[in-house]
Amino acid sequence: MEYTEGESDPGTTRPGGRTARVRAAVLSAAADVLAEQGFAHLDLADIARRAEVGKTTVYRRWGTATGLVTDLLLDMAQQSVPRTETGSLLGDLTANARLVQRTLADPRQGALFKAVIAAAGSDPKAAEALYGFYTARVEEWAPCVEQAAARGEVPGGTDAREVIRATSAPLYYRLLTTALPLDEAAADRAAHAAAAAAAAGAYVRKAGT
Amino acid sequence: MEYTEGESDPGTTRPGGRTARVRAAVLSAAADVLAEQGFAHLDLADIARRAEVGKTTVYRRWGTATGLVTDLLLDMAQQSVPRTETGSLLGDLTANARLVQRTLADPRQGALFKAVIAAAGSDPKAAEALYGFYTARVEEWAPCVEQAAARGEVPGGTDAREVIRATSAPLYYRLLTTALPLDEAAADRAAHAAAAAAAAGAYVRKAGT
DNA sequence: TCCATAACGGGACTCCAGTTCCATTAACTC
DNA sequence: GAGTTAATGGAACTGGAGTCCCGTTATGGA
């Protein structure tokens, strides 16, 4: 690797026109490859060919496969779907679980998540981007648990973020470690389980945590 | 790749002595690299150097990085820890969750799991090995939920396998998508949540599933 | 203990991902 | 709309991953 952060990254001073088109073409080509073949087959020279873009440009702007995947995640993070409020914890968690399920079940987006998770295993920057992404998502949804606490649906002292994570966790587990279908029933089950566990006080913060 | 399945794989006819030593050295070197640098930095030529083994041998027997990681998983699968029985669902699930937690928190084993999950995203054989591994583990632990059902701790019709998966899921989610510590408290929380959700009937099979 | 051959290992070779250099193109500024 | 220079892209280059060939080693069976 040679195109490290010298002065300012390319694409930051004149981000419009051609630069934006190149970025869009490269990200799109990368997403195609991920969906078709997975992260291991992501090589920058091939991406450049598919995107009909100079190989030099791809190496200069993204450097490595993990860098490209990281940018892809940041790009996806832009389109954040706003949280819905249904009036009950189960309803809110179900909405969240179904959103996650639809995202992961989508071939392109699901493949992207697998790729970022794979990349995060070796690349600290990818890991940081991934953690940041989930922190933001969890933070976005945590209030629904706090509202549920105010309504008396869950005990006081319940760790709201942990409840949100517990809702997503079974879906990721399915995606990554099983061949089982990631359907709406799985989402509803995850939401139901998280709501029941929260109501039973499983996520009440203990002293010293 | 060229060393595809021709007739019989090397190492099958004379698996003793040198062949076994080579395998042990290569797997050990691979585990070192995984723990130190992650899956992306796993390259077979480097492994051969570290293991002080001919490069040709490594390519001939494992072919690719994903093949090597798959073999590493199969090797680990040999040492299966027997299930313990505590007499209560919460006790059994806690035992399971702590076992998973200790495994994932261990640098070498945790890195291996990350690597296999990464490999499974691109390589069908790795995916198959991974799915098989978890199927076996889930099958091993499922009886404890059935016993709980017999004792009346959970409703009849509860999907035992799903309860076991629900116990592990939050731990994998933590490992892969957050920077949060994977400690015993996380394991206990996962077990508690799964037990509570199961008792509340969250894993009762619906009609048509 | 001896033999047939499975498995290993060194070395030369190939090919392409990743780099470097520089000419060309086209954003943004005034 | 003219000039500055950020950003792109072609072309030549290079290092090392992955392959191939063949001689050497030592396993497992008789």
PDB file of N, CA and C (backbone and C1' of nucleotides) in Angstrom, chain D residues 5-21:
ATOM      1  P    DT D   5      -2.299  26.635  -8.834  1.00  0.00           P
ATOM      2  O5'  DT D   5      -2.909  25.169  -8.711  1.00  0.00           O
ATOM      3  C5'  DT D   5      -4.170  24.971  -8.052  1.00  0.00           C
ATOM      4  C4'  DT D   5      -4.703  23.592  -8.383  1.00  0.00           C
ATOM      5  C3'  DT D   5      -3.662  22.456  -8.267  1.00  0.00           C
ATOM      6  O3'  DT D   5      -4.294  21.300  -7.750  1.00  0.00           O
ATOM      7  C1'  DT D   5      -4.664  22.346 -10.337  1.00  0.00           C
ATOM      8  P    DA D   6      -4.097  20.923  -6.157  1.00  0.00           P
ATOM      9  O5'  DA D   6      -5.389  20.025  -5.919  1.00  0.00           O
ATOM     10  C5'  DA D   6      -6.675  20.621  -5.988  1.00  0.00           C
ATOM     11  C4'  DA D   6      -7.697  19.650  -6.541  1.00  0.00           C
ATOM     12  C3'  DA D   6      -7.536  18.200  -6.072  1.00  0.00           C
ATOM     13  O3'  DA D   6      -8.846  17.674  -5.882  1.00  0.00           O
ATOM     14  C1'  DA D   6      -7.321  18.268  -8.422  1.00  0.00           C
ATOM     15  P    DA D   7      -9.037  16.188  -5.252  1.00  0.00           P
ATOM     16  O5'  DA D   7      -9.125  15.296  -6.571  1.00  0.00           O
ATOM     17  C5'  DA D   7     -10.225  15.463  -7.449  1.00  0.00           C
ATOM     18  C4'  DA D   7     -10.024  14.607  -8.667  1.00  0.00           C
ATOM     19  C3'  DA D   7      -9.620  13.151  -8.387  1.00  0.00           C
ATOM     20  O3'  DA D   7     -10.670  12.303  -8.788  1.00  0.00           O
ATOM     21  C1'  DA D   7      -8.348  14.100 -10.165  1.00  0.00           C
ATOM     22  P    DT D   8     -10.467  10.718  -8.975  1.00  0.00           P
ATOM     23  O5'  DT D   8     -10.115  10.579 -10.517  1.00  0.00           O
ATOM     24  C5'  DT D   8     -11.016  11.101 -11.482  1.00  0.00           C
ATOM     25  C4'  DT D   8     -10.467  10.869 -12.873  1.00  0.00           C
ATOM     26  C3'  DT D   8     -10.226   9.402 -13.227  1.00  0.00           C
ATOM     27  O3'  DT D   8     -10.878   9.118 -14.451  1.00  0.00           O
ATOM     28  C1'  DT D   8      -8.291  10.683 -13.689  1.00  0.00           C
ATOM     29  P    DG D   9     -10.987   7.588 -14.918  1.00  0.00           P
ATOM     30  O5'  DG D   9      -9.681   7.393 -15.821  1.00  0.00           O
ATOM     31  C5'  DG D   9      -9.504   8.209 -16.968  1.00  0.00           C
ATOM     32  C4'  DG D   9      -8.270   7.767 -17.728  1.00  0.00           C
ATOM     33  C3'  DG D   9      -8.074   6.250 -17.790  1.00  0.00           C
ATOM     34  O3'  DG D   9      -7.510   5.922 -19.045  1.00  0.00           O
ATOM     35  C1'  DG D   9      -6.192   7.215 -16.772  1.00  0.00           C
ATOM     36  P    DG D  10      -7.748   4.529 -19.713  1.00  0.00           P
ATOM     37  O5'  DG D  10      -6.412   4.318 -20.562  1.00  0.00           O
ATOM     38  C5'  DG D  10      -5.946   5.365 -21.406  1.00  0.00           C
ATOM     39  C4'  DG D  10      -4.435   5.326 -21.498  1.00  0.00           C
ATOM     40  C3'  DG D  10      -3.850   3.937 -21.766  1.00  0.00           C
ATOM     41  O3'  DG D  10      -2.893   4.057 -22.802  1.00  0.00           O
ATOM     42  C1'  DG D  10      -2.826   4.889 -19.851  1.00  0.00           C
ATOM     43  P    DA D  11      -2.347   2.759 -23.532  1.00  0.00           P
ATOM     44  O5'  DA D  11      -0.855   2.646 -23.003  1.00  0.00           O
ATOM     45  C5'  DA D  11      -0.107   3.834 -22.720  1.00  0.00           C
ATOM     46  C4'  DA D  11       1.202   3.438 -22.067  1.00  0.00           C
ATOM     47  C3'  DA D  11       1.603   1.981 -22.304  1.00  0.00           C
ATOM     48  O3'  DA D  11       3.005   1.904 -22.428  1.00  0.00           O
ATOM     49  C1'  DA D  11       1.403   2.357 -19.998  1.00  0.00           C
ATOM     50  P    DA D  12       3.681   0.548 -22.939  1.00  0.00           P
ATOM     51  O5'  DA D  12       4.980   0.519 -22.012  1.00  0.00           O
ATOM     52  C5'  DA D  12       5.517   1.750 -21.530  1.00  0.00           C
ATOM     53  C4'  DA D  12       6.188   1.491 -20.190  1.00  0.00           C
ATOM     54  C3'  DA D  12       6.921   0.151 -20.099  1.00  0.00           C
ATOM     55  O3'  DA D  12       8.162   0.346 -19.440  1.00  0.00           O
ATOM     56  C1'  DA D  12       5.355   0.315 -18.350  1.00  0.00           C
ATOM     57  P    DC D  13       9.177  -0.875 -19.264  1.00  0.00           P
ATOM     58  O5'  DC D  13       9.056  -1.180 -17.710  1.00  0.00           O
ATOM     59  C5'  DC D  13       9.208  -0.097 -16.786  1.00  0.00           C
ATOM     60  C4'  DC D  13       8.896  -0.572 -15.383  1.00  0.00           C
ATOM     61  C3'  DC D  13       9.590  -1.879 -14.973  1.00  0.00           C
ATOM     62  O3'  DC D  13      10.350  -1.625 -13.799  1.00  0.00           O
ATOM     63  C1'  DC D  13       7.284  -1.931 -14.414  1.00  0.00           C
ATOM     64  P    DT D  14      11.437  -2.733 -13.329  1.00  0.00           P
ATOM     65  O5'  DT D  14      10.695  -3.369 -12.082  1.00  0.00           O
ATOM     66  C5'  DT D  14      10.092  -2.525 -11.104  1.00  0.00           C
ATOM     67  C4'  DT D  14       9.405  -3.368 -10.048  1.00  0.00           C
ATOM     68  C3'  DT D  14      10.136  -4.667  -9.712  1.00  0.00           C
ATOM     69  O3'  DT D  14      10.078  -4.867  -8.318  1.00  0.00           O
ATOM     70  C1'  DT D  14       7.916  -5.145 -10.336  1.00  0.00           C
ATOM     71  P    DG D  15      11.256  -5.557  -7.513  1.00  0.00           P
ATOM     72  O5'  DG D  15      10.479  -6.232  -6.306  1.00  0.00           O
ATOM     73  C5'  DG D  15       9.329  -5.586  -5.762  1.00  0.00           C
ATOM     74  C4'  DG D  15       8.290  -6.621  -5.366  1.00  0.00           C
ATOM     75  C3'  DG D  15       8.858  -7.901  -4.759  1.00  0.00           C
ATOM     76  O3'  DG D  15       8.113  -8.199  -3.592  1.00  0.00           O
ATOM     77  C1'  DG D  15       7.494  -8.423  -6.623  1.00  0.00           C
ATOM     78  P    DG D  16       8.661  -9.228  -2.520  1.00  0.00           P
ATOM     79  O5'  DG D  16       7.444 -10.230  -2.381  1.00  0.00           O
ATOM     80  C5'  DG D  16       6.111  -9.769  -2.526  1.00  0.00           C
ATOM     81  C4'  DG D  16       5.262 -10.849  -3.157  1.00  0.00           C
ATOM     82  C3'  DG D  16       5.535 -12.271  -2.636  1.00  0.00           C
ATOM     83  O3'  DG D  16       4.309 -12.942  -2.507  1.00  0.00           O
ATOM     84  C1'  DG D  16       5.673 -12.263  -4.935  1.00  0.00           C
ATOM     85  P    DA D  17       3.985 -13.784  -1.221  1.00  0.00           P
ATOM     86  O5'  DA D  17       2.564 -14.408  -1.584  1.00  0.00           O
ATOM     87  C5'  DA D  17       1.527 -13.549  -2.017  1.00  0.00           C
ATOM     88  C4'  DA D  17       0.754 -14.185  -3.162  1.00  0.00           C
ATOM     89  C3'  DA D  17       0.291 -15.613  -2.900  1.00  0.00           C
ATOM     90  O3'  DA D  17      -0.994 -15.788  -3.487  1.00  0.00           O
ATOM     91  C1'  DA D  17       1.687 -15.591  -4.803  1.00  0.00           C
ATOM     92  P    DG D  18      -1.858 -17.108  -3.112  1.00  0.00           P
ATOM     93  O5'  DG D  18      -1.557 -18.076  -4.328  1.00  0.00           O
ATOM     94  C5'  DG D  18      -2.064 -17.744  -5.605  1.00  0.00           C
ATOM     95  C4'  DG D  18      -1.474 -18.653  -6.638  1.00  0.00           C
ATOM     96  C3'  DG D  18      -1.618 -20.167  -6.376  1.00  0.00           C
ATOM     97  O3'  DG D  18      -2.158 -20.760  -7.539  1.00  0.00           O
ATOM     98  C1'  DG D  18       0.580 -19.654  -6.973  1.00  0.00           C
ATOM     99  P    DT D  19      -2.330 -22.364  -7.696  1.00  0.00           P
ATOM    100  O5'  DT D  19      -1.201 -22.752  -8.749  1.00  0.00           O
ATOM    101  C5'  DT D  19      -1.172 -22.117 -10.015  1.00  0.00           C
ATOM    102  C4'  DT D  19      -0.060 -22.696 -10.867  1.00  0.00           C
ATOM    103  C3'  DT D  19      -0.081 -24.224 -10.979  1.00  0.00           C
ATOM    104  O3'  DT D  19      -0.075 -24.558 -12.361  1.00  0.00           O
ATOM    105  C1'  DT D  19       2.094 -23.469 -10.360  1.00  0.00           C
ATOM    106  P    DC D  20      -0.343 -26.067 -12.815  1.00  0.00           P
ATOM    107  O5'  DC D  20       1.146 -26.545 -13.123  1.00  0.00           O
ATOM    108  C5'  DC D  20       2.029 -25.673 -13.831  1.00  0.00           C
ATOM    109  C4'  DC D  20       3.391 -26.301 -13.952  1.00  0.00           C
ATOM    110  C3'  DC D  20       3.413 -27.829 -14.047  1.00  0.00           C
ATOM    111  O3'  DC D  20       4.247 -28.209 -15.132  1.00  0.00           O
ATOM    112  C1'  DC D  20       4.866 -27.099 -12.316  1.00  0.00           C
ATOM    113  P    DC D  21       4.257 -29.772 -15.579  1.00  0.00           P
ATOM    114  O5'  DC D  21       5.753 -30.185 -15.229  1.00  0.00           O
ATOM    115  C5'  DC D  21       6.794 -29.228 -15.378  1.00  0.00           C
ATOM    116  C4'  DC D  21       8.087 -29.764 -14.815  1.00  0.00           C
ATOM    117  C3'  DC D  21       8.230 -31.289 -14.852  1.00  0.00           C
ATOM    118  O3'  DC D  21       9.537 -31.611 -15.276  1.00  0.00           O
ATOM    119  C1'  DC D  21       8.515 -30.514 -12.637  1.00  0.00           C
TER     120       DC D  21
END
